[in-house]
mmCIF file of N, CA and C in Angstrom:
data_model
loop_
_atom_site.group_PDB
_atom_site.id
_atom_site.type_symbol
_atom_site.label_atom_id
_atom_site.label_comp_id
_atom_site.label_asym_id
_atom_site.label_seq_id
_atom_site.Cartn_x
_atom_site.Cartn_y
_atom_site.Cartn_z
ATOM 1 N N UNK A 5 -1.909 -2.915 31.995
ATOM 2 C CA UNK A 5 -2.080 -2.622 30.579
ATOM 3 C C UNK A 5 -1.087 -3.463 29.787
ATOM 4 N N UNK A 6 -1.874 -3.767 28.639
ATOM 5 C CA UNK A 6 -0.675 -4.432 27.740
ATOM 6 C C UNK A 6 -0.032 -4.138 26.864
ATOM 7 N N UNK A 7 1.375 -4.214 26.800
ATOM 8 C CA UNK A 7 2.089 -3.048 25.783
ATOM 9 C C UNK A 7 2.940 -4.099 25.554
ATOM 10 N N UNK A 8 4.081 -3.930 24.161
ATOM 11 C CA UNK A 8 4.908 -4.616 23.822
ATOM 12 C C UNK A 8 6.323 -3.509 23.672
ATOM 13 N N UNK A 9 7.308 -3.813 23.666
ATOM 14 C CA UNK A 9 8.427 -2.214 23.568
ATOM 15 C C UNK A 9 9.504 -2.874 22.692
ATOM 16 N N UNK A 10 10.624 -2.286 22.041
ATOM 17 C CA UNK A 10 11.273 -2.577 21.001
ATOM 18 C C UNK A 10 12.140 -1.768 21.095
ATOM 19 N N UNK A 11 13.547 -1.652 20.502
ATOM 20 C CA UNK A 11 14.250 -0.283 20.407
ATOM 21 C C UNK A 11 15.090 -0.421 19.322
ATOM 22 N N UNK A 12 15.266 0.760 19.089
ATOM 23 C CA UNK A 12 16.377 1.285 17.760
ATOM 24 C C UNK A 12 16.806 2.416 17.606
ATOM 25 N N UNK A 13 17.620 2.801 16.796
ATOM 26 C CA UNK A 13 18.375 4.182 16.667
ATOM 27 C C UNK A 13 18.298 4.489 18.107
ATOM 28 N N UNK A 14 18.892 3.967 19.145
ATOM 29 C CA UNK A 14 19.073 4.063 20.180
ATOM 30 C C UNK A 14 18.005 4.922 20.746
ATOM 31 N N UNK A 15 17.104 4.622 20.680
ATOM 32 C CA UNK A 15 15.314 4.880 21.140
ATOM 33 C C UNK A 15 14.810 3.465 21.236
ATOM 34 N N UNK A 16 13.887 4.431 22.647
ATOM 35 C CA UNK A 16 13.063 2.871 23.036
ATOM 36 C C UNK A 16 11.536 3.258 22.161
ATOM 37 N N UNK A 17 10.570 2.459 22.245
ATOM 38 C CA UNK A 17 9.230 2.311 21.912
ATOM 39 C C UNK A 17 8.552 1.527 22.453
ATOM 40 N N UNK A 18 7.483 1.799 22.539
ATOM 41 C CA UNK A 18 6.781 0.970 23.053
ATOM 42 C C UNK A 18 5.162 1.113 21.742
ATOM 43 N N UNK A 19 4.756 -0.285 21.662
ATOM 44 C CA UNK A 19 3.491 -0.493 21.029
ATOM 45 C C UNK A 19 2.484 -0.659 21.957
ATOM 46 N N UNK A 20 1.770 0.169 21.735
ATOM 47 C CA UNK A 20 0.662 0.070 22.849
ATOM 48 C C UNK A 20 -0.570 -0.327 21.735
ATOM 49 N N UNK A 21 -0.753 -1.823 22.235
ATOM 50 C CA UNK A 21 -2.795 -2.477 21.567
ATOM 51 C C UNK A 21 -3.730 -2.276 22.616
ATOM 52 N N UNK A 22 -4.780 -2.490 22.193
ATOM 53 C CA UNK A 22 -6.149 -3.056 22.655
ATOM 54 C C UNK A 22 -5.984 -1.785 23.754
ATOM 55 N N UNK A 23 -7.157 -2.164 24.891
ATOM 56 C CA UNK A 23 -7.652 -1.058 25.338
ATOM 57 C C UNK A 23 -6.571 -0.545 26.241
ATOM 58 N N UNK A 24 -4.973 -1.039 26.540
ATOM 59 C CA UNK A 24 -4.110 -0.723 27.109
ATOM 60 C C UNK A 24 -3.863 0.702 26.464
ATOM 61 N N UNK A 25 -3.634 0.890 25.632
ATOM 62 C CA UNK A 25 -3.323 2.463 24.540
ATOM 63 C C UNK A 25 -4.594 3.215 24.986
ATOM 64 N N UNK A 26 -5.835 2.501 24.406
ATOM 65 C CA UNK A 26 -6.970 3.243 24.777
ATOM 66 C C UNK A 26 -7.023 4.276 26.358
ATOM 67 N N UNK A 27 -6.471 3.592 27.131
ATOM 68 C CA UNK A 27 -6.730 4.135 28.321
ATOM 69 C C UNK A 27 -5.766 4.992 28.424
ATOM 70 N N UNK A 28 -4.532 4.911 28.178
ATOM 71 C CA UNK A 28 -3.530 5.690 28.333
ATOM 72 C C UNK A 28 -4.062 7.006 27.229
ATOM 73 N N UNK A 29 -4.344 6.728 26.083
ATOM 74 C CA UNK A 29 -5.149 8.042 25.501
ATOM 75 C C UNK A 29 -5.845 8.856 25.764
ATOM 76 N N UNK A 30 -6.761 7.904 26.692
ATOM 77 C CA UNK A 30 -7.750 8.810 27.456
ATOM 78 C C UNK A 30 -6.944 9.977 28.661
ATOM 79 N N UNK A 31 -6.004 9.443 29.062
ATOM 80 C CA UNK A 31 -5.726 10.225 29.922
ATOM 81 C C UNK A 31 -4.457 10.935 29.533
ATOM 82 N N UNK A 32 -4.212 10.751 28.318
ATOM 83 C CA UNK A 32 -3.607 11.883 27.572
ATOM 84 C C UNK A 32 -4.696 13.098 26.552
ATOM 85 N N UNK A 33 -5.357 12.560 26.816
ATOM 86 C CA UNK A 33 -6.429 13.458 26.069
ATOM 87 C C UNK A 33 -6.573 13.524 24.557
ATOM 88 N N UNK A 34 -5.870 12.193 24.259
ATOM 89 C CA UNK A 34 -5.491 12.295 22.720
ATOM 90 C C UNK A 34 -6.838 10.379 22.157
ATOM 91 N N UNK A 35 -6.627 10.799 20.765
ATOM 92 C CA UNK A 35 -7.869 9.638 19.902
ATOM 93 C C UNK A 35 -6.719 8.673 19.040
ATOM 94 N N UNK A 36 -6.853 7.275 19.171
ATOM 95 C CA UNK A 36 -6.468 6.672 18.730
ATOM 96 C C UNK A 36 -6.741 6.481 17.325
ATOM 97 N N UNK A 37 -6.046 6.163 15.873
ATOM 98 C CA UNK A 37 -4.438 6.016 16.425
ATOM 99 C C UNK A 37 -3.480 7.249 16.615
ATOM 100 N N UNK A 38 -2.897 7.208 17.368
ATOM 101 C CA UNK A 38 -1.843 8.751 17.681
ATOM 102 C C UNK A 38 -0.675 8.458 18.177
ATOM 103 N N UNK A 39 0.603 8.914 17.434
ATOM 104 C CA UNK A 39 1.804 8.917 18.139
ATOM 105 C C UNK A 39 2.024 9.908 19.345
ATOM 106 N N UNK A 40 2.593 9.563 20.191
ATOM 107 C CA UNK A 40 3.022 10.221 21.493
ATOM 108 C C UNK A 40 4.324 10.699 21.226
ATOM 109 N N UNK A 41 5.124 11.770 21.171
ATOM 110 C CA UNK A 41 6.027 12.084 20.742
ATOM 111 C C UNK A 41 6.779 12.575 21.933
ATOM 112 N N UNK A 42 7.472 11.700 23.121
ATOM 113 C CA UNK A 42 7.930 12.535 24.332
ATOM 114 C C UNK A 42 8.973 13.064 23.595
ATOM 115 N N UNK A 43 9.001 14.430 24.297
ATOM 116 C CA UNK A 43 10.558 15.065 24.122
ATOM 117 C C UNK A 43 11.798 13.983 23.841
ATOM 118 N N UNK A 44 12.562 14.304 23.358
ATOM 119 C CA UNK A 44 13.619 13.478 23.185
ATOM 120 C C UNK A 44 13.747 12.197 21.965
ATOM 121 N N UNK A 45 12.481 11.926 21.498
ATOM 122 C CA UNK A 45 12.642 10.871 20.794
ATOM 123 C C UNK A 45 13.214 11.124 19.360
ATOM 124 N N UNK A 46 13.379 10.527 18.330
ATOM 125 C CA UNK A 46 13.661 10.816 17.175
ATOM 126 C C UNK A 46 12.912 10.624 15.718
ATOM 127 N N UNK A 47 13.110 11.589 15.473
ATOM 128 C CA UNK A 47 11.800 11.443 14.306
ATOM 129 C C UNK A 47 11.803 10.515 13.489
ATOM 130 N N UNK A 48 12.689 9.761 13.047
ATOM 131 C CA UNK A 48 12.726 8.626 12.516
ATOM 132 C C UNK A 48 12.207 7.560 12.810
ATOM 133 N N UNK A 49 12.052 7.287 14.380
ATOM 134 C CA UNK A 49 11.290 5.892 15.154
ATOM 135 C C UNK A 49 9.921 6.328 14.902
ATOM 136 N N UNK A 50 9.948 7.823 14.878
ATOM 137 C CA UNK A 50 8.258 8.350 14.622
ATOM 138 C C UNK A 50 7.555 7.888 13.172
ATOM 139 N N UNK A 51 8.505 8.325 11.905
ATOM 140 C CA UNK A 51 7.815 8.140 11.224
ATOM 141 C C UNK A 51 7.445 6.598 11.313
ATOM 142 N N UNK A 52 8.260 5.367 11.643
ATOM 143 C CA UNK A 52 8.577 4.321 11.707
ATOM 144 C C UNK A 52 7.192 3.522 12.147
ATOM 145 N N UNK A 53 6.979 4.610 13.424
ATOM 146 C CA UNK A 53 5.660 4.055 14.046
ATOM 147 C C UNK A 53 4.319 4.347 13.270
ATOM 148 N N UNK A 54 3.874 5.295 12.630
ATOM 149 C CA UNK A 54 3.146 5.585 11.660
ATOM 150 C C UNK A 54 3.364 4.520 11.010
ATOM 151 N N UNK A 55 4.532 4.526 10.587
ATOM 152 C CA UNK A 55 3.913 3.284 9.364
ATOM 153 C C UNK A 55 4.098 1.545 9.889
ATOM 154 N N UNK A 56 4.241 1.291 11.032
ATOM 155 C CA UNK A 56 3.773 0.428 11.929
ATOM 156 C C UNK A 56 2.402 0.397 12.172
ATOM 157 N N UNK A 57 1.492 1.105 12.393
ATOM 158 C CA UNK A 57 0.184 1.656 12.776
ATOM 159 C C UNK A 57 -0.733 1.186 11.357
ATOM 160 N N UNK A 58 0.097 1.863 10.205
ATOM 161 C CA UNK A 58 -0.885 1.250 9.001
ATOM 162 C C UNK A 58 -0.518 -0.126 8.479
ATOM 163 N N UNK A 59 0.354 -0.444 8.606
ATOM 164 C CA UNK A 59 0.848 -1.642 8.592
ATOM 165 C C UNK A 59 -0.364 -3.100 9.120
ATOM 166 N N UNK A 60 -0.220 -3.065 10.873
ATOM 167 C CA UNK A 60 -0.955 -3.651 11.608
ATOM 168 C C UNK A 60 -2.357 -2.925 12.852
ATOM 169 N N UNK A 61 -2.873 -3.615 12.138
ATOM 170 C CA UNK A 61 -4.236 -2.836 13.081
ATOM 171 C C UNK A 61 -4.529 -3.010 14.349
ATOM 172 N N UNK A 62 -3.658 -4.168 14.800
ATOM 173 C CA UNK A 62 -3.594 -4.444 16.240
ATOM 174 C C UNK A 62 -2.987 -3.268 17.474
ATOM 175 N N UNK A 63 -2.111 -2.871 16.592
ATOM 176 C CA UNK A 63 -1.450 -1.620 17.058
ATOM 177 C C UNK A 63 -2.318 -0.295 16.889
ATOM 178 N N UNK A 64 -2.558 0.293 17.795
ATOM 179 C CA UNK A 64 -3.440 1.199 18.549
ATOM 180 C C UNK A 64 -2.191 2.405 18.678
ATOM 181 N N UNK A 65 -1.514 2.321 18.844
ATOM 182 C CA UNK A 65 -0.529 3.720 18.576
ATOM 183 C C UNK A 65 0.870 3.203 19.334
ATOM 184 N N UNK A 66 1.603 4.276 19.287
ATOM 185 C CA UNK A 66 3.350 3.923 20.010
ATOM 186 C C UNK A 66 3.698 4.966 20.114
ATOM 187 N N UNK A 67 4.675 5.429 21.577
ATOM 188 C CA UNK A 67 4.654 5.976 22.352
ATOM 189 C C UNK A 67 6.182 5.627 22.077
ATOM 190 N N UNK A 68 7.250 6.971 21.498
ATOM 191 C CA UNK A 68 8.266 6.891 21.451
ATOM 192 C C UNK A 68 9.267 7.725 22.678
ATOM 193 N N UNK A 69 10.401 7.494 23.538
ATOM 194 C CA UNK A 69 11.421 7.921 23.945
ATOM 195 C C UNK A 69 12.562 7.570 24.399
ATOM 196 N N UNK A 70 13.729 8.234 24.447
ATOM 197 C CA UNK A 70 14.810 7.946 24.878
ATOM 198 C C UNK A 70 15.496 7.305 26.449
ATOM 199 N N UNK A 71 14.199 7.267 27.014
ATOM 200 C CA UNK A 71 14.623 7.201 28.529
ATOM 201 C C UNK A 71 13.184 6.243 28.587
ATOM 202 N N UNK A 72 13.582 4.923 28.236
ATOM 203 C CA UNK A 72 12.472 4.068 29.268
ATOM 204 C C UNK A 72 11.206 3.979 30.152
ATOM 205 N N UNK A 73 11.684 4.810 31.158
ATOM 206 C CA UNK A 73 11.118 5.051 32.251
ATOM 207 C C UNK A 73 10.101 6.097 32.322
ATOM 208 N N UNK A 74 10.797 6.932 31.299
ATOM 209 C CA UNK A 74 9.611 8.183 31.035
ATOM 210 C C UNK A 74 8.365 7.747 30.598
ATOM 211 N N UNK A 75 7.980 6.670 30.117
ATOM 212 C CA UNK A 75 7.426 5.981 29.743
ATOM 213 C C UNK A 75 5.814 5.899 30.608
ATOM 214 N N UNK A 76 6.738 5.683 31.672
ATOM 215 C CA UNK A 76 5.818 4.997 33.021
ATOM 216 C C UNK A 76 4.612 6.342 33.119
ATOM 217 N N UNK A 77 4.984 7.472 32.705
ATOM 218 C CA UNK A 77 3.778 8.089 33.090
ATOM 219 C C UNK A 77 2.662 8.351 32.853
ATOM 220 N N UNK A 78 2.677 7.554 31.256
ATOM 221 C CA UNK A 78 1.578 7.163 31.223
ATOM 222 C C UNK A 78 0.686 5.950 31.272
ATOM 223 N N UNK A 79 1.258 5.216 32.269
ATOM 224 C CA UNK A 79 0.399 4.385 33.098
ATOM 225 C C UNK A 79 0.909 4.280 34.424
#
């Protein structure tokens, strides 16, 4: 899958496009566009990503948390 990741306020992110997000949605059970909000992240990268999302349409949603790796589970 193809994702791009970024970090700030000492939070990671990740931008998830094209059907890479798609799939990971699917098996979150959630409809694009949608933030993923793992535990831990901060609401600020959240709102951030929202308005990343309307911003660029390439971006399919973002998947915010503090731990990297947590990441991985959804793919």
């Amino acid at each position: 899958m193809w994702f791009t990741r970024g970090s700030g306020w000492r939070t990671t992110c990740a931008c998830i496009r094209a059907d890479g997000y798609r799939e990971a949605a699917e098996v979150a059970g959630l409809h694009a566009p949608h933030i993923i909000n793992i535990p831990g992240s901060e609401e600020r990268i959240v709102q951030a990503a929202g308005t990343a999302i309307a911003a660029d349409t390439a971006i399919d949603g973002i998947i915010c948390s503090n731990d990297w790796a947590a990441l991985g589970v959804l793919f």
